């Protein structure tokens, strides 16, 4: 199992119950992480979109995660 | 200059930052807080940013804009925290030799900031609150 620290912003902060959470998953890609998050927090599936950022950049599903990565949930942005 | 700030934005200071003797145009976009949404009164907005990523994404937008238009100066400043109707939430300013480029570059930057920068706002009404654009069902109600 791999343990990752996840930052949550906007509505995901409310859905996950805080600014930060830890999650343990079998895999080691963004896609694995997304599947695990959707299982643990099915409300995430109700969002219009959900990107996952790794080290301050939008990440594709096949990106490999490392322990030291900064991982964040990016629900639909609404700045301006 | 890229700034994510809890303090009110000084528009004149931003204009001074982008001004250049070689510029024939300074173009400024000022985003302000509306007092209504979907027919309801907005009491205030709560803005939140993933600051490090917002800065790096805005830097990429500026890089792209610099390739497309001859920017002499540029600045993006975005407020976070609690904002009341009428307050300035975002300012984008650019200077270019000629005006057409300044309009195009300024519009490109604010449009890109709104669609890419990880910044969120929650509208607070008399009877509740809502993160903007987060859920499809709420948009259909609009």
mmCIF file of C-alpha atoms in Angstrom:
data_model
loop_
_atom_site.group_PDB
_atom_site.id
_atom_site.type_symbol
_atom_site.label_atom_id
_atom_site.label_comp_id
_atom_site.label_asym_id
_atom_site.label_seq_id
_atom_site.Cartn_x
_atom_site.Cartn_y
_atom_site.Cartn_z
ATOM 1 C CA UNK A 1 0.000 0.000 0.000
ATOM 2 C CA UNK A 2 1.096 3.549 -0.707
ATOM 3 C CA UNK A 3 0.090 6.439 1.499
ATOM 4 C CA UNK A 4 -0.421 9.896 0.030
ATOM 5 C CA UNK A 5 -1.208 13.263 1.545
ATOM 6 C CA UNK A 6 -3.974 15.042 -0.377
ATOM 7 C CA UNK A 7 -4.745 18.770 -0.250
ATOM 8 C CA UNK A 8 -8.371 19.698 -0.821
ATOM 9 C CA UNK A 9 -9.724 23.055 -1.978
ATOM 10 C CA UNK A 10 -13.108 24.651 -2.599
ATOM 11 C CA UNK A 11 -16.008 22.236 -2.446
ATOM 12 C CA UNK A 12 -13.679 19.231 -2.089
ATOM 13 C CA UNK A 13 -12.507 20.639 1.242
ATOM 14 C CA UNK A 14 -16.117 20.385 2.430
ATOM 15 C CA UNK A 15 -16.664 16.928 0.915
ATOM 16 C CA UNK A 16 -13.486 15.448 2.410
ATOM 17 C CA UNK A 17 -14.002 17.200 5.725
ATOM 18 C CA UNK A 18 -10.818 19.250 5.800
ATOM 19 C CA UNK A 19 -7.944 20.911 3.997
ATOM 20 C CA UNK A 20 -5.836 17.805 4.045
ATOM 21 C CA UNK A 21 -6.348 14.081 4.223
ATOM 22 C CA UNK A 22 -4.277 10.933 3.905
ATOM 23 C CA UNK A 23 -5.260 8.025 1.726
ATOM 24 C CA UNK A 24 -3.725 4.597 1.260
ATOM 25 C CA UNK A 25 -4.036 2.989 -2.132
ATOM 26 C CA UNK A 26 -2.757 -0.108 -3.892
ATOM 27 C CA UNK A 27 -1.572 1.614 -7.036
ATOM 28 C CA UNK A 28 0.784 4.475 -7.689
ATOM 29 C CA UNK A 29 -0.769 6.556 -10.464
ATOM 30 C CA UNK A 30 -3.152 9.496 -10.525
ATOM 31 C CA UNK A 31 -5.789 7.173 -11.993
ATOM 32 C CA UNK A 32 -5.435 4.742 -9.068
ATOM 33 C CA UNK A 33 -5.717 7.622 -6.636
ATOM 34 C CA UNK A 34 -8.839 8.959 -8.368
ATOM 35 C CA UNK A 35 -10.520 5.548 -8.209
ATOM 36 C CA UNK A 36 -9.732 5.226 -4.502
ATOM 37 C CA UNK A 37 -10.988 8.735 -3.763
ATOM 38 C CA UNK A 38 -14.225 8.130 -5.676
ATOM 39 C CA UNK A 39 -14.805 4.964 -3.680
ATOM 40 C CA UNK A 40 -14.140 6.611 -0.337
ATOM 41 C CA UNK A 41 -15.914 9.892 -1.171
ATOM 42 C CA UNK A 42 -18.638 9.072 -3.738
ATOM 43 C CA UNK A 43 -19.879 12.690 -3.532
ATOM 44 C CA UNK A 44 -16.859 13.611 -5.658
ATOM 45 C CA UNK A 45 -18.607 11.965 -8.603
ATOM 46 C CA UNK A 46 -21.312 14.637 -8.400
ATOM 47 C CA UNK A 47 -18.892 17.437 -9.288
ATOM 48 C CA UNK A 48 -18.900 19.017 -12.728
ATOM 49 C CA UNK A 49 -15.225 18.139 -13.028
ATOM 50 C CA UNK A 50 -12.354 17.127 -10.786
ATOM 51 C CA UNK A 51 -8.719 17.496 -11.718
ATOM 52 C CA UNK A 52 -5.845 16.192 -9.691
ATOM 53 C CA UNK A 53 -2.745 18.362 -9.470
ATOM 54 C CA UNK A 54 0.709 16.961 -8.812
ATOM 55 C CA UNK A 55 3.453 19.392 -7.846
ATOM 56 C CA UNK A 56 1.414 22.429 -8.858
ATOM 57 C CA UNK A 57 0.472 21.146 -12.307
ATOM 58 C CA UNK A 58 -2.638 19.490 -13.727
ATOM 59 C CA UNK A 59 -1.813 15.780 -13.949
ATOM 60 C CA UNK A 60 -2.908 13.110 -16.431
ATOM 61 C CA UNK A 61 -4.298 9.824 -15.119
ATOM 62 C CA UNK A 62 -1.149 7.868 -15.985
ATOM 63 C CA UNK A 63 1.242 10.138 -14.040
ATOM 64 C CA UNK A 64 3.225 8.177 -11.436
ATOM 65 C CA UNK A 65 2.989 9.373 -7.843
ATOM 66 C CA UNK A 66 5.929 9.619 -5.467
ATOM 67 C CA UNK A 67 5.901 9.950 -1.681
ATOM 68 C CA UNK A 68 7.217 13.493 -1.767
ATOM 69 C CA UNK A 69 4.726 14.743 -4.366
ATOM 70 C CA UNK A 70 2.376 17.558 -3.483
ATOM 71 C CA UNK A 71 -1.045 16.263 -4.500
ATOM 72 C CA UNK A 72 -4.177 18.407 -4.619
ATOM 73 C CA UNK A 73 -7.803 18.093 -5.654
ATOM 74 C CA UNK A 74 -8.929 20.782 -8.089
ATOM 75 C CA UNK A 75 -12.735 21.031 -8.380
ATOM 76 C CA UNK A 76 -14.174 23.381 -11.052
ATOM 77 C CA UNK A 77 -12.323 26.674 -10.702
ATOM 78 C CA UNK A 78 -14.267 29.925 -10.367
ATOM 79 C CA UNK A 79 -11.767 32.734 -9.928
ATOM 80 C CA UNK A 80 -12.137 36.202 -11.365
ATOM 81 C CA UNK B 1 4.002 40.867 -11.060
ATOM 82 C CA UNK B 2 1.741 38.042 -9.929
ATOM 83 C CA UNK B 3 0.027 38.450 -6.591
ATOM 84 C CA UNK B 4 -2.557 36.489 -4.613
ATOM 85 C CA UNK B 5 -3.512 38.716 -1.730
ATOM 86 C CA UNK B 6 -5.919 39.159 1.161
ATOM 87 C CA UNK B 7 -5.442 42.915 1.016
ATOM 88 C CA UNK B 8 -7.494 45.234 -1.168
ATOM 89 C CA UNK B 9 -5.981 45.778 -4.607
ATOM 90 C CA UNK B 10 -4.507 49.182 -5.416
ATOM 91 C CA UNK B 11 -5.332 49.551 -9.124
ATOM 92 C CA UNK B 12 -3.190 52.648 -9.637
ATOM 93 C CA UNK B 13 -0.170 50.839 -8.222
ATOM 94 C CA UNK B 14 -0.688 48.033 -10.733
ATOM 95 C CA UNK B 15 -0.981 50.514 -13.598
ATOM 96 C CA UNK B 16 2.284 52.109 -12.450
ATOM 97 C CA UNK B 17 3.915 48.652 -12.414
ATOM 98 C CA UNK B 18 3.091 47.947 -16.070
ATOM 99 C CA UNK B 19 3.685 51.445 -17.441
ATOM 100 C CA UNK B 20 6.536 51.824 -19.907
ATOM 101 C CA UNK B 21 7.844 54.755 -21.938
ATOM 102 C CA UNK B 22 7.786 52.523 -25.008
ATOM 103 C CA UNK B 23 4.116 51.735 -24.558
ATOM 104 C CA UNK B 24 1.319 53.377 -26.499
ATOM 105 C CA UNK B 25 -1.328 51.506 -24.525
ATOM 106 C CA UNK B 26 -2.055 50.310 -21.033
ATOM 107 C CA UNK B 27 -5.048 47.988 -20.813
ATOM 108 C CA UNK B 28 -6.609 47.176 -17.451
ATOM 109 C CA UNK B 29 -9.316 44.682 -16.558
ATOM 110 C CA UNK B 30 -10.940 45.087 -13.151
ATOM 111 C CA UNK B 31 -13.168 42.276 -11.910
ATOM 112 C CA UNK B 32 -15.658 43.268 -9.218
ATOM 113 C CA UNK B 33 -18.041 41.428 -6.918
ATOM 114 C CA UNK B 34 -21.671 41.408 -8.128
ATOM 115 C CA UNK B 35 -24.434 41.813 -5.576
ATOM 116 C CA UNK B 36 -26.683 39.193 -7.189
ATOM 117 C CA UNK B 37 -26.622 35.670 -8.631
ATOM 118 C CA UNK B 38 -29.544 33.769 -10.128
ATOM 119 C CA UNK B 39 -31.940 36.391 -8.851
ATOM 120 C CA UNK B 40 -30.713 36.169 -5.267
ATOM 121 C CA UNK B 41 -28.936 38.813 -3.235
ATOM 122 C CA UNK B 42 -25.275 38.032 -2.596
ATOM 123 C CA UNK B 43 -24.145 39.118 0.863
ATOM 124 C CA UNK B 44 -20.471 38.406 0.275
ATOM 125 C CA UNK B 45 -18.071 36.068 -1.523
ATOM 126 C CA UNK B 46 -15.434 33.828 -0.016
ATOM 127 C CA UNK B 47 -12.411 33.415 -2.308
ATOM 128 C CA UNK B 48 -9.881 30.675 -1.821
ATOM 129 C CA UNK B 49 -6.728 29.859 -3.795
ATOM 130 C CA UNK B 50 -4.197 27.081 -4.019
ATOM 131 C CA UNK B 51 -1.605 29.809 -3.952
ATOM 132 C CA UNK B 52 1.581 28.130 -5.170
ATOM 133 C CA UNK B 53 -0.213 26.475 -8.075
ATOM 134 C CA UNK B 54 -2.196 29.626 -8.884
ATOM 135 C CA UNK B 55 1.032 31.585 -9.185
ATOM 136 C CA UNK B 56 2.716 28.940 -11.347
ATOM 137 C CA UNK B 57 -0.329 28.575 -13.617
ATOM 138 C CA UNK B 58 -0.638 32.347 -14.030
ATOM 139 C CA UNK B 59 3.075 32.471 -14.868
ATOM 140 C CA UNK B 60 2.448 29.968 -17.682
ATOM 141 C CA UNK B 61 -0.427 32.120 -18.956
ATOM 142 C CA UNK B 62 1.844 35.172 -18.980
ATOM 143 C CA UNK B 63 4.546 33.196 -20.814
ATOM 144 C CA UNK B 64 2.022 32.222 -23.466
ATOM 145 C CA UNK B 65 0.747 35.811 -23.750
ATOM 146 C CA UNK B 66 4.316 37.101 -24.059
ATOM 147 C CA UNK B 67 4.864 34.818 -27.027
ATOM 148 C CA UNK B 68 1.694 35.988 -28.741
ATOM 149 C CA UNK B 69 1.785 39.742 -28.066
ATOM 150 C CA UNK B 70 4.619 42.242 -27.539
ATOM 151 C CA UNK B 71 4.052 42.826 -23.817
ATOM 152 C CA UNK B 72 6.160 45.591 -22.330
ATOM 153 C CA UNK B 73 4.660 45.232 -18.875
ATOM 154 C CA UNK B 74 2.115 42.957 -17.223
ATOM 155 C CA UNK B 75 0.562 42.340 -13.829
ATOM 156 C CA UNK B 76 -2.062 40.022 -12.370
ATOM 157 C CA UNK B 77 -3.411 40.508 -8.864
ATOM 158 C CA UNK B 78 -6.173 38.346 -7.365
ATOM 159 C CA UNK B 79 -7.903 38.863 -4.043
ATOM 160 C CA UNK B 80 -8.722 36.007 -1.676
ATOM 161 C CA UNK B 81 -10.721 35.955 1.532
ATOM 162 C CA UNK B 82 -14.033 37.689 2.173
ATOM 163 C CA UNK B 83 -15.172 40.233 -0.426
ATOM 164 C CA UNK B 84 -18.302 42.367 -0.353
ATOM 165 C CA UNK B 85 -20.284 43.492 -3.431
ATOM 166 C CA UNK B 86 -18.490 46.291 -5.255
ATOM 167 C CA UNK B 87 -15.022 45.243 -4.142
ATOM 168 C CA UNK B 88 -12.304 44.470 -6.674
ATOM 169 C CA UNK B 89 -11.572 40.750 -6.909
ATOM 170 C CA UNK B 90 -9.034 40.688 -9.728
ATOM 171 C CA UNK B 91 -6.956 43.110 -11.788
ATOM 172 C CA UNK B 92 -5.083 42.309 -14.991
ATOM 173 C CA UNK B 93 -2.967 45.013 -16.623
ATOM 174 C CA UNK B 94 -0.729 44.953 -19.669
ATOM 175 C CA UNK B 95 1.177 47.516 -21.657
ATOM 176 C CA UNK B 96 2.035 47.168 -25.339
ATOM 177 C CA UNK B 97 3.268 49.499 -28.105
ATOM 178 C CA UNK B 98 -0.177 49.598 -29.774
ATOM 179 C CA UNK B 99 -3.717 49.359 -28.401
ATOM 180 C CA UNK B 100 -5.057 46.352 -30.337
ATOM 181 C CA UNK B 101 -2.458 44.044 -28.801
ATOM 182 C CA UNK B 102 -3.211 45.400 -25.345
ATOM 183 C CA UNK B 103 -6.920 44.544 -25.618
ATOM 184 C CA UNK B 104 -6.250 41.066 -26.972
ATOM 185 C CA UNK B 105 -3.542 40.206 -24.464
ATOM 186 C CA UNK B 106 -5.541 41.503 -21.510
ATOM 187 C CA UNK B 107 -8.604 39.498 -22.542
ATOM 188 C CA UNK B 108 -6.530 36.354 -23.132
ATOM 189 C CA UNK B 109 -4.957 36.654 -19.685
ATOM 190 C CA UNK B 110 -8.181 37.215 -17.721
ATOM 191 C CA UNK B 111 -10.030 34.486 -19.662
ATOM 192 C CA UNK B 112 -7.176 32.032 -19.013
ATOM 193 C CA UNK B 113 -6.896 32.966 -15.339
ATOM 194 C CA UNK B 114 -10.605 32.314 -14.907
ATOM 195 C CA UNK B 115 -10.480 28.912 -16.614
ATOM 196 C CA UNK B 116 -7.125 27.559 -15.380
ATOM 197 C CA UNK B 117 -5.961 29.194 -12.141
ATOM 198 C CA UNK B 118 -6.915 27.140 -9.057
ATOM 199 C CA UNK B 119 -9.022 29.819 -7.375
ATOM 200 C CA UNK B 120 -12.540 29.269 -6.074
ATOM 201 C CA UNK B 121 -15.375 31.429 -4.879
ATOM 202 C CA UNK B 122 -18.331 30.683 -2.688
ATOM 203 C CA UNK B 123 -21.392 32.898 -2.813
ATOM 204 C CA UNK B 124 -23.038 33.568 0.516
ATOM 205 C CA UNK B 125 -26.752 34.380 0.407
ATOM 206 C CA UNK B 126 -29.271 35.190 3.138
ATOM 207 C CA UNK B 127 -30.441 31.564 3.139
ATOM 208 C CA UNK B 128 -27.299 29.574 2.346
ATOM 209 C CA UNK B 129 -24.045 29.394 0.447
ATOM 210 C CA UNK B 130 -22.741 27.744 -2.698
ATOM 211 C CA UNK B 131 -19.377 27.057 -4.334
ATOM 212 C CA UNK B 132 -19.682 28.499 -7.851
ATOM 213 C CA UNK B 133 -19.836 26.078 -10.815
ATOM 214 C CA UNK B 134 -19.008 23.081 -8.644
ATOM 215 C CA UNK B 135 -22.063 20.963 -9.421
ATOM 216 C CA UNK B 136 -23.879 20.550 -12.737
ATOM 217 C CA UNK B 137 -27.352 20.380 -11.161
ATOM 218 C CA UNK B 138 -26.979 23.851 -9.666
ATOM 219 C CA UNK B 139 -26.040 25.344 -13.012
ATOM 220 C CA UNK B 140 -29.198 23.941 -14.547
ATOM 221 C CA UNK B 141 -31.218 25.795 -11.957
ATOM 222 C CA UNK B 142 -29.766 29.096 -13.099
#
